[in-house]
XYZ file of C-alpha atoms in Angstrom:
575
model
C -13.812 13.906 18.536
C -11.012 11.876 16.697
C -11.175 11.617 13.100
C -7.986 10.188 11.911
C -6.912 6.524 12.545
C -3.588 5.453 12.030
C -1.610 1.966 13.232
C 0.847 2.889 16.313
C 3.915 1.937 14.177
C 2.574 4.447 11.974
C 1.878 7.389 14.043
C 5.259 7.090 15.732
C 7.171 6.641 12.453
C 4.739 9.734 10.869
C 5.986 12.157 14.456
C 9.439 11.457 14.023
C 9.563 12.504 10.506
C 7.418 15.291 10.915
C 10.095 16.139 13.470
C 12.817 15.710 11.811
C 11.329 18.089 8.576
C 11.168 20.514 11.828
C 14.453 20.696 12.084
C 15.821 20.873 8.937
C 13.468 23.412 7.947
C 14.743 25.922 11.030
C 17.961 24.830 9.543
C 16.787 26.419 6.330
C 15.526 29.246 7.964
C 18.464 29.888 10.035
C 20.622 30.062 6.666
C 18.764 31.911 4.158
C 15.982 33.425 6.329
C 15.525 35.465 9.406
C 13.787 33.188 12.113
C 10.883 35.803 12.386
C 10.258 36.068 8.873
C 7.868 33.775 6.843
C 8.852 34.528 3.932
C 13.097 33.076 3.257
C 15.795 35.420 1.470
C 15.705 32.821 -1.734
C 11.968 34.000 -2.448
C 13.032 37.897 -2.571
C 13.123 38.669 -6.555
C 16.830 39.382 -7.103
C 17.241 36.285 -5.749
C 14.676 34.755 -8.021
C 15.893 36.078 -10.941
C 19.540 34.385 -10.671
C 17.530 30.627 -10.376
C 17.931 28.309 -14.019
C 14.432 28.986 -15.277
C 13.241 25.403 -14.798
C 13.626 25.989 -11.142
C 12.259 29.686 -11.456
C 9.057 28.277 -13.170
C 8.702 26.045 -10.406
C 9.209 28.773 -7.615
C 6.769 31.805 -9.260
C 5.082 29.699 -12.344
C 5.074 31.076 -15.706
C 3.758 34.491 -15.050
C 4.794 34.917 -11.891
C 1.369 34.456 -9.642
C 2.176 31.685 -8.461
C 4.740 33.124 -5.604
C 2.348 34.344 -3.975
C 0.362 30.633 -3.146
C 3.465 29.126 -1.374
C 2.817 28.538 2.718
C 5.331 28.709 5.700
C 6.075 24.669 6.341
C 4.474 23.376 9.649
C 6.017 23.944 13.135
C 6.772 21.650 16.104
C 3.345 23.044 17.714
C 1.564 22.165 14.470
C 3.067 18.721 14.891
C 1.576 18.228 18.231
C -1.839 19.595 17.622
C -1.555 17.012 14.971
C -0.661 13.961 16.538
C -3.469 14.615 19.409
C -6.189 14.423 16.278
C -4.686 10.770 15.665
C -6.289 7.589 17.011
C -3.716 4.602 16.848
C -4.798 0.955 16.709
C -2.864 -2.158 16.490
C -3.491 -4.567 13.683
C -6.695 -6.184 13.827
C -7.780 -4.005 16.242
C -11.374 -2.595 16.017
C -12.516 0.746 16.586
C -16.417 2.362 16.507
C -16.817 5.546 14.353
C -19.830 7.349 15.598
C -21.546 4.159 15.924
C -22.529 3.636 12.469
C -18.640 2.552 11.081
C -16.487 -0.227 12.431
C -13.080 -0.018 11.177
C -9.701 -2.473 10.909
C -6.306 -2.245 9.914
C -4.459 -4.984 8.964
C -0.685 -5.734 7.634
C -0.140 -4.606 3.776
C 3.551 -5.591 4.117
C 4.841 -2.860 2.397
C 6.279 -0.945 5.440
C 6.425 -1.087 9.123
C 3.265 0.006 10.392
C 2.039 0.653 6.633
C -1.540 -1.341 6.159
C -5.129 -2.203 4.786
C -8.442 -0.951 5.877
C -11.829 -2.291 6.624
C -14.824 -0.423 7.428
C -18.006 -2.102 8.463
C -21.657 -0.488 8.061
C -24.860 -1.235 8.323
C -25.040 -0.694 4.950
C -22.168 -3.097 4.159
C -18.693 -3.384 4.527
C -15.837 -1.656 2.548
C -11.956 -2.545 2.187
C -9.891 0.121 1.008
C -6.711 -1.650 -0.468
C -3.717 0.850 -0.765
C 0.181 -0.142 -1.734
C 0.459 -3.907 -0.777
C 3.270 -6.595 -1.114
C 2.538 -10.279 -0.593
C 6.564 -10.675 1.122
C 8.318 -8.590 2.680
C 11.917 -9.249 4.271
C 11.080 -6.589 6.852
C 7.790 -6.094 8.143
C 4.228 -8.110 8.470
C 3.263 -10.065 5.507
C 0.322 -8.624 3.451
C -2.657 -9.679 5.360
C -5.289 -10.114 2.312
C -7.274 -12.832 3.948
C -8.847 -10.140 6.320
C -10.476 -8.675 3.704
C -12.077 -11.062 2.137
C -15.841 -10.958 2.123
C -16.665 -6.826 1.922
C -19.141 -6.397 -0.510
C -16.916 -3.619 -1.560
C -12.978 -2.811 -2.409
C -11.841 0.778 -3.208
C -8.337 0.006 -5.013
C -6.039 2.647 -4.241
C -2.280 0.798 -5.353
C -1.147 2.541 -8.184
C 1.837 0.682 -8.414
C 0.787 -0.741 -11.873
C 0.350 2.944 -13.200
C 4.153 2.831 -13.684
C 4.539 -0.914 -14.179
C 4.629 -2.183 -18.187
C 3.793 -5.425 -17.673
C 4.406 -8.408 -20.139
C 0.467 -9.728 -20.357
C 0.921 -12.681 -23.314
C 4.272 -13.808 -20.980
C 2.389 -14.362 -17.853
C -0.826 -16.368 -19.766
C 0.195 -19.420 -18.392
C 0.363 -18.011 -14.905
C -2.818 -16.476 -15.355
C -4.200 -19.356 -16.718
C -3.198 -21.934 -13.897
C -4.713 -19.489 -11.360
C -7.887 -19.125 -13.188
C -8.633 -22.779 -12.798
C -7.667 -23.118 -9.443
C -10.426 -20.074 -9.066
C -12.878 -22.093 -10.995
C -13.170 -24.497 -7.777
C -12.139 -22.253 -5.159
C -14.648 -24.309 -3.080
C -12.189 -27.156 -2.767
C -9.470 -26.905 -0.009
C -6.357 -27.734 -2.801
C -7.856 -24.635 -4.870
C -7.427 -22.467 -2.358
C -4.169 -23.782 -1.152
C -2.837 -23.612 -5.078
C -3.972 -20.177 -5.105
C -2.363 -18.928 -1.790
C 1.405 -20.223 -3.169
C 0.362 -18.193 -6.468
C -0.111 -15.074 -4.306
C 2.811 -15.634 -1.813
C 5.739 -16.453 -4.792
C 8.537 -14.615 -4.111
C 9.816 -14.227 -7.525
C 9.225 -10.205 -6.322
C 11.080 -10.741 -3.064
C 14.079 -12.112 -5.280
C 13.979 -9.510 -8.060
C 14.180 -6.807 -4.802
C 16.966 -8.472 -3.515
C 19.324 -8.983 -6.336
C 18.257 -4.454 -6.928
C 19.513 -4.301 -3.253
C 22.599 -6.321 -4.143
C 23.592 -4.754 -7.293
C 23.556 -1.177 -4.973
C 25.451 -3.100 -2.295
C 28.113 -3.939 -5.219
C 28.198 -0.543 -6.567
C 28.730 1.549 -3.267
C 31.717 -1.102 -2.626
C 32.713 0.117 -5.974
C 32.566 3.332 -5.319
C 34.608 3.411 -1.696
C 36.713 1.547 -3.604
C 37.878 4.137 -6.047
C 37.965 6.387 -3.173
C 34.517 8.184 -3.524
C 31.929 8.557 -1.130
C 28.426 7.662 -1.303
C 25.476 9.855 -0.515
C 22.045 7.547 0.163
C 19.166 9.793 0.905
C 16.262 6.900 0.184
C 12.494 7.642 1.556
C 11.627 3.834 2.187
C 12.468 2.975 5.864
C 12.793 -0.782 4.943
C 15.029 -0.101 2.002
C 17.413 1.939 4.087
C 17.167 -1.140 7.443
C 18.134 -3.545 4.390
C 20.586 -1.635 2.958
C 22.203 -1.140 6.552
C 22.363 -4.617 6.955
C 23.846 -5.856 3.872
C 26.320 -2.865 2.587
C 28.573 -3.864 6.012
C 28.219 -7.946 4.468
C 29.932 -6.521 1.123
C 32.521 -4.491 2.753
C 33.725 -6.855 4.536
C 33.932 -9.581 1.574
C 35.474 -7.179 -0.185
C 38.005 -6.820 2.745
C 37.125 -2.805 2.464
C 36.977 -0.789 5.589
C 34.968 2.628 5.439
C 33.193 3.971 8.090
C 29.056 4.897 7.701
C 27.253 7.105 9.096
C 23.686 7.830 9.656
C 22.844 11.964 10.261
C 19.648 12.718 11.072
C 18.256 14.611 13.999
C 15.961 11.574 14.969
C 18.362 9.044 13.605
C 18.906 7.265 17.011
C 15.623 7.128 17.886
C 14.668 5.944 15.105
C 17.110 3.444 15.075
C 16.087 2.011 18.587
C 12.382 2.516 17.573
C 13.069 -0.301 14.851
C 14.282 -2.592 17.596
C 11.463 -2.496 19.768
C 8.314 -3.383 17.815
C 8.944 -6.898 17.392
C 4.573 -7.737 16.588
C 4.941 -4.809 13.458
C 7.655 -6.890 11.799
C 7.880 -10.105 9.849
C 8.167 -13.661 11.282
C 12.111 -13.846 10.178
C 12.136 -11.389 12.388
C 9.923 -12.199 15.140
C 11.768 -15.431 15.165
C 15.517 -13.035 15.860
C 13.719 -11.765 18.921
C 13.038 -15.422 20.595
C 16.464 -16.350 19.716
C 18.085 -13.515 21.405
C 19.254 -11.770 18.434
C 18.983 -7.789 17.392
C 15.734 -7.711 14.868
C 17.551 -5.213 13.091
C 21.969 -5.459 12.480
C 22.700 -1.889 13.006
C 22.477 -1.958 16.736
C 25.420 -4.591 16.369
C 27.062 -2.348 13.877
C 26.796 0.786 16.156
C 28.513 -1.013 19.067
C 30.862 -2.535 17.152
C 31.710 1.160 15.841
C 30.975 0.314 12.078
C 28.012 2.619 12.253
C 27.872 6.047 13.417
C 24.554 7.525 13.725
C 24.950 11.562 14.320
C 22.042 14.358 15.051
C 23.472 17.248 12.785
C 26.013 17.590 10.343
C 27.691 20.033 12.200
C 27.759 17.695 15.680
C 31.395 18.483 17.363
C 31.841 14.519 17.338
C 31.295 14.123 13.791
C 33.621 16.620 12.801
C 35.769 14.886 15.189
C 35.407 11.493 13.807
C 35.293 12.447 10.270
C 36.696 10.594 7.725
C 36.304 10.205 3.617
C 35.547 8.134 1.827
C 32.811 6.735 3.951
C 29.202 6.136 3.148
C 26.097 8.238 4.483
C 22.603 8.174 4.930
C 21.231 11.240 5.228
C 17.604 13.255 4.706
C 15.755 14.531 2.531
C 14.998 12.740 -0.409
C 14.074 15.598 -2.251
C 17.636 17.037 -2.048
C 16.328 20.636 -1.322
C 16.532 20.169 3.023
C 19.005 18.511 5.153
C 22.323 17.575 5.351
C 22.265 15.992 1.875
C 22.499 19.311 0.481
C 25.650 20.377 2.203
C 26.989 17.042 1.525
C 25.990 16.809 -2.566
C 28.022 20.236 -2.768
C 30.740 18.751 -1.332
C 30.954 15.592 -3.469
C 29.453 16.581 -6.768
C 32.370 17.419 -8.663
C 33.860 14.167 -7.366
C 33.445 10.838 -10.146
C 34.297 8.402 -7.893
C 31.290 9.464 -5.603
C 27.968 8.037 -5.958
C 24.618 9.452 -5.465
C 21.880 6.614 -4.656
C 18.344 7.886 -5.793
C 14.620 6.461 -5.415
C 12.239 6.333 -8.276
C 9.720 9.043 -8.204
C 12.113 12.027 -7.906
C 12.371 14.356 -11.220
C 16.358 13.727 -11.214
C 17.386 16.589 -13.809
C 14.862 19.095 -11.797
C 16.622 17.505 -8.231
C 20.315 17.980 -9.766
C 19.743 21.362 -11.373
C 21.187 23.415 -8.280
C 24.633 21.193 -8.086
C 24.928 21.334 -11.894
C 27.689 20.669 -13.239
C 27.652 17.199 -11.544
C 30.381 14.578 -11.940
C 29.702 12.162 -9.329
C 27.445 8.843 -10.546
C 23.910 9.037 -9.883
C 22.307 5.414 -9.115
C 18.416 6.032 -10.044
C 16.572 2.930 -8.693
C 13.255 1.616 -8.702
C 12.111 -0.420 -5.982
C 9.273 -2.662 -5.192
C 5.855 -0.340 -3.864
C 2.826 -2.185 -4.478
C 1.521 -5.198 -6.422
C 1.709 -6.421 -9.826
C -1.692 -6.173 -11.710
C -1.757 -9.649 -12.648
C -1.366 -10.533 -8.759
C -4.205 -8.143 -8.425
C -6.479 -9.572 -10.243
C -5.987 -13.128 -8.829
C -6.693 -11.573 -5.398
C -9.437 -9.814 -6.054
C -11.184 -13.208 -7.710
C -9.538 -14.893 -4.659
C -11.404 -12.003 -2.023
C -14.800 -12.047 -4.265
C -16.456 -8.438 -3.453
C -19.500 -7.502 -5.080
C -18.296 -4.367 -6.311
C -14.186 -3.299 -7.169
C -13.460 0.797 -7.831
C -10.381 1.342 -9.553
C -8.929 4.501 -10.219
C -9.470 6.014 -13.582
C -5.672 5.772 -14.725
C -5.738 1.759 -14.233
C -8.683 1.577 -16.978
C -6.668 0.342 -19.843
C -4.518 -2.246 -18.449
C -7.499 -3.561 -16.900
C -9.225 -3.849 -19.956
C -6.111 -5.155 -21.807
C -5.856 -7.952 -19.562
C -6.557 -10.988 -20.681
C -9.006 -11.666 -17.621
C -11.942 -10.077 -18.839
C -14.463 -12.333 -16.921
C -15.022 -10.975 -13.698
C -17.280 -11.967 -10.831
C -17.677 -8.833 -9.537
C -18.598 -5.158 -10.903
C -15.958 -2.943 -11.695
C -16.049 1.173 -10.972
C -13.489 3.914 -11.685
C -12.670 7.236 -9.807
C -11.236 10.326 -10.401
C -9.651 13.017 -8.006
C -12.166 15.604 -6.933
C -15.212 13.598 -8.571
C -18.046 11.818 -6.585
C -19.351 8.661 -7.817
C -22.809 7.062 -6.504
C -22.826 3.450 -5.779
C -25.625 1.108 -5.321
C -26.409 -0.678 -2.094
C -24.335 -3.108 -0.874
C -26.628 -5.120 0.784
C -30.212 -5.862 0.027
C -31.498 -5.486 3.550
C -30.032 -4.525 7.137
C -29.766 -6.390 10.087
C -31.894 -5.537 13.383
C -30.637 -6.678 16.762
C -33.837 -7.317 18.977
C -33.771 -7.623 22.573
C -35.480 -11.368 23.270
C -37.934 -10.222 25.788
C -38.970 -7.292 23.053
C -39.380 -9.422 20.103
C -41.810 -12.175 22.376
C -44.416 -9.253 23.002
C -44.817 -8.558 18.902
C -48.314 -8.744 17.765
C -47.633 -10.025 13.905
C -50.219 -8.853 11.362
C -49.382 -10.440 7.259
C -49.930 -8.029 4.405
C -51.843 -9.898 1.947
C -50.006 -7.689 -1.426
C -46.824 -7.832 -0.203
C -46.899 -11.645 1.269
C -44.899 -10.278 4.598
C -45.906 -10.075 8.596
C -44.850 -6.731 9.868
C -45.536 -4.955 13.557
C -45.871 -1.625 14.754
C -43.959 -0.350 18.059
C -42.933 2.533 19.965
C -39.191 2.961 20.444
C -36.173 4.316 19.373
C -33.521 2.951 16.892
C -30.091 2.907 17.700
C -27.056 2.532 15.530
C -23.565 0.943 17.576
C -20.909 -0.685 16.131
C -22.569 -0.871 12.952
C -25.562 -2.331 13.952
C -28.790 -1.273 14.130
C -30.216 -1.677 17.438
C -33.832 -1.454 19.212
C -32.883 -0.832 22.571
C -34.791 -2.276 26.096
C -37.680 -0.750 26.988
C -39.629 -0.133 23.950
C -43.416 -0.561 24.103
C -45.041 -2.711 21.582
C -48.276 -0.672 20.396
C -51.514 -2.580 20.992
C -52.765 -2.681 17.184
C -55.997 -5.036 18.050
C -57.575 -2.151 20.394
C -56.610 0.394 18.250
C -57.951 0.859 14.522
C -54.796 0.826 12.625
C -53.254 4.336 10.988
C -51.261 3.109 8.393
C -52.317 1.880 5.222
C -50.052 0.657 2.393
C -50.181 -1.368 -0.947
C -50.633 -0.374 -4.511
C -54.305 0.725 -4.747
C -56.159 -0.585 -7.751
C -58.223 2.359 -9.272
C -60.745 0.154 -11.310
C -61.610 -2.668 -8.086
C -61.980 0.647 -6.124
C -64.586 2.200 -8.766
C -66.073 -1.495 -8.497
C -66.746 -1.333 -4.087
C -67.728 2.471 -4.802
C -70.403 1.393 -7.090
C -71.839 -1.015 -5.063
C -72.079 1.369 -1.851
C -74.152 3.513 -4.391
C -71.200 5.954 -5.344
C -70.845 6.632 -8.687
C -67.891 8.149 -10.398
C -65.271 7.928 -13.264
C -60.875 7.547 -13.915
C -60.149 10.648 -15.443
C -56.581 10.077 -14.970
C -55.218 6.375 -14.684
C -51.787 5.859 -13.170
C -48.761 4.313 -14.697
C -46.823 2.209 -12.023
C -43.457 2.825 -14.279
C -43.730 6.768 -13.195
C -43.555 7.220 -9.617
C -44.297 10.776 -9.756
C -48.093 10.093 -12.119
C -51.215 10.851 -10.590
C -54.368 9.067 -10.950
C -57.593 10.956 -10.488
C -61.159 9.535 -9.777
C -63.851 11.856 -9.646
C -66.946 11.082 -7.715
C -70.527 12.594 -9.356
C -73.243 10.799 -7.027
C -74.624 11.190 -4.407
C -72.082 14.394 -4.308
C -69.228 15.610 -5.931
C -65.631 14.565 -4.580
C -62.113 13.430 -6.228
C -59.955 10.769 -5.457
C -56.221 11.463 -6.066
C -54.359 8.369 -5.703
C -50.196 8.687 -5.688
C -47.271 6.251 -5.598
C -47.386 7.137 -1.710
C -50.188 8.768 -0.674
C -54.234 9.323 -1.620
C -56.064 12.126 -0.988
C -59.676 12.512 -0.995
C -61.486 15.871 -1.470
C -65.324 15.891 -0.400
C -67.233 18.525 1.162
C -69.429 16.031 2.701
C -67.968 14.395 5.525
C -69.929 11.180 5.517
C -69.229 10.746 1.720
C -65.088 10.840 2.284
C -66.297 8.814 5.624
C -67.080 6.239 2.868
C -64.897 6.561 0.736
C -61.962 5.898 3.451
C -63.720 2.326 3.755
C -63.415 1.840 0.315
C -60.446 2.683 -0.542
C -58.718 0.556 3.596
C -60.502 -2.797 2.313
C -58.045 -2.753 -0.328
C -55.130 -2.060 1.181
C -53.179 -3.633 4.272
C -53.215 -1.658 7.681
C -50.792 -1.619 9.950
């Protein structure tokens, strides 16, 4: 059985950098480790011992012990056996867990592939909102109106973790959207509200980041540097492809690029081919006739070089400096980026482009000292919490879990009013959450639910049935499935008695059937787990224990707990 759902965009993008770890790490091995060993020459302890202790402490931990916890990295076989565990779906696309969960991806817009999920139950229904942007200049928009209406959202963007945000600058904004909330029953509220959540004041602030790196690698060629890009964020790098060649040539600059990566060119064409993952812009490219993506243009036009290995015969052949490369792996510890940082390190005019999230003194500590510029950039990942909260208003759950290290700029924001309940988490604890819903659904077959033979409880002011059957659960739903037999309750005396049975009208019918007895024990209905006790002295002894779910009568004469039974069933309903 399947238990791991991915989008296809996803699970293709997820193989082919799995793959491409692959190969850089039998690269690794093949340098500074025997192929058969598991263990590389860099983790014997002479080698060890000539590491700058930050890095040491990193490798073996303070004391040492923790050499001893580090595992070989995953092979192409463990790749396989991985990708054969993985269920893909397209967007909106529904899928049945067991029978019990439905579950739905749909578009977060921050990468190709990258989304949102819901999971429907009969329980209720459940949106688990990761890293979202409301426009993206590369793949599907953020698709929040899908999830509006679970009863619950588990917020997993931790964008804001890292984001300072200005709250007394953005009151007006806040405030606007507030009172467009107030009547989100009116059609210009909600309109109002959707242009609040789709600005692109984001999508601008990106683009002028993307344009000040454009300017600076132009800079750099310029001086006669090279530039070393080794960026994690697929859409980053597609944008980045397409405009660097834009400010080359206004700068009348010619330098060739390259892209070296052992699945560069199919990654490359991959991009081109999955027109329904990507944004309209780019949807709209495709009807036109157009390349979605400029580097297939740039590769034929031999302004773009894309190259397996580093040490390909026809990149050594074409080679030429300055130039500008993309290369793996971000972390600067695998890949051709290493070879490549050695080369250009000591070099000023050369530029190093970096992603936020990387330690950069810890990642530059092997190449130290470094001359070249290092260009640390932050890019966009997730949403703003003031956008955050206007969705969440906007998608109305019943209950929203944040994680724990979100607590205190939720609760300095401004917004304090909320129309839902609000939860935190923590790694590795379990919180318990009510019910979402007050009551479950039952699909009954038609011809079943015409043969029901209603009887009304008179405590409880409902009509209930018995039957014979089975209960299914299938795509979320409970089900009673054909062929169940209604029982025949007005032939048979009924077996099931329920209600809250009063101890002192009890004592009252006992009395008047000529049993006499006493409460020895009343009951408190607040405590579910009291017992009341009634003991019976004439005509014989007995004792009534009466529970929150159950009485039990003790008599050694038969007839006597014959009579009591009736006593204590023309109280109560039977079923």
């Amino acid at each position: 059985m399947k238990f791991i759902y991915a989008t296809e965009a996803t699970a293709r993008l997820g193989q082919l950098m799995l793959e491409d770890l692959v190969s850089m790490q039998m690269e690794l091995r093949h340098f500074y480790g025997s192929e058969e060993s598991d263990s590389p020459q860099w983790m014997k302890w002479e080698e060890l011992e000539l590491l700058p202790s930050p890095l040491r402490e990193v490798a073996v931990g303070q004391d040492g012990s923790e050499l001893g916890g580090w595992m070989p990295l995953y092979s192409s076989v463990d790749v396989k056996d991985c990708l054969q565990k993985i269920q893909k779906l397209k967007y909106a696309e529904a899928t049945c867990h067991n029978g019990a969960l439905v579950l739905k991806a749909f578009s977060s817009g921050l990468e190709i592939g990258s989304c949102n999920w819901t999971v429907e139950s009969p329980e209720g229904s459940i949106s688990c909102l990761s890293s979202s942007i409301f426009v993206s200049a590369h793949a599907m928009d953020f698709d929040y109106h899908a999830l509006q209406g679970t009863d619950m959202i588990l917020y997993s963007d931790f964008t804001s973790e890292d984001v300072i945000e200005d709250v007394e600058h953005h009151d007006n904004y806040s405030a606007s959207a507030t009172n467009s909330l107030s009547t989100l029953s009116d059609e210009h509220g909600w309109r109002e509200l959707n242009e609040c959540l789709s600005s692109n004041d984001e999508s601008i602030e990106e683009s002028k980041k993307l344009a000040f790196i454009c300017s600076c690698v132009v800079d750099s060629v310029k001086a006669g540097g090279s530039v070393l890009i080794p960026l994690n964020q697929l859409g980053i790098v597609l944008q980045l492809l397409e405009q660097i060649p834009n400010f080359l040539e206004s700068s009348a600059v010619k330098v060739p690029m390259y892209v070296i990566s052992s699945v560069a060119a199919e990654l490359l064409a991959f991009t081109n081919r999955i027109p329904e993952w990507l944004s309209k812009l780019r949807q709209e490219k495709l009807f036109s006739g157009e390349p979605l993506f400029s580097h297939i243009e740039l590769i034929k036009g031999k302004k773009l070089h894309v190259f397996p290995a580093i040490h390909s015969p026809n990149l050594i052949a074409n080679w030429q400096e300055p130039c500008i490369i993309f290369a793996p792996h971000w972390t600067l510890r695998l890949g051709p980026i290493v070879h490549l940082l050695r080369r250009w390190c000591g070099d000023q005019n050369s530029l190093l482009v970096l992603q936020d999230g990387l330690d950069v003194d810890m990642a530059l500590l092997p190449f130290k000292p470094i001359a070249m510029k290092v260009l640390h950039c932050s890019f966009l990942s997730g949403m703003r919490m003031r956008k955050a909260q206007l969705l969440l208003k906007m998608l109305q759950p019943k209950i929203v879990v944040f994680p724990e290290v979100l607590k205190q700029q939720i609760n300095v924001s401004k917004s304090s009013s909320h129309s839902f309940s609000i939860l935190y988490y923590k790694e590795n604890e379990t919180i318990d959450i009510r019910s979402l819903k007050d009551n479950s659904v039952l699909e009954i077959a038609t011809g079943l639910a015409t043969r029901f033979r209603w009887r009304k409880l008179v405590q409880n002011n409902m009509d209930v049935t018995r039957l014979e059957g089975q209960l299914l659960i299938d795509e979320s739903k409970y089900w009673l499935v054909s062929g169940n037999k209604v029982s025949d309750t007005s032939q048979n005396r009924p077996l099931l008695y329920c209600g809250l049975l009063d101890m002192g009208k009890l004592l009252t019918i006992l009395s008047k059937m000529g049993i006499n007895g006493s409460i020895e024990q009343g009951m408190n209905a607040a405590e579910s787990e009291s017992v009341g006790i009634i003991k019976i002295h004439d005509p014989n002894k007995a004792m009534i224990e009466v529970k929150a779910t159950s009485t039990v009568i003790s008599a050694s004469d038969e007839n006597l707990a014959a009579r009591i039974f009736e006593a204590i069933t023309s109280l109560l309903d039977g079923i």
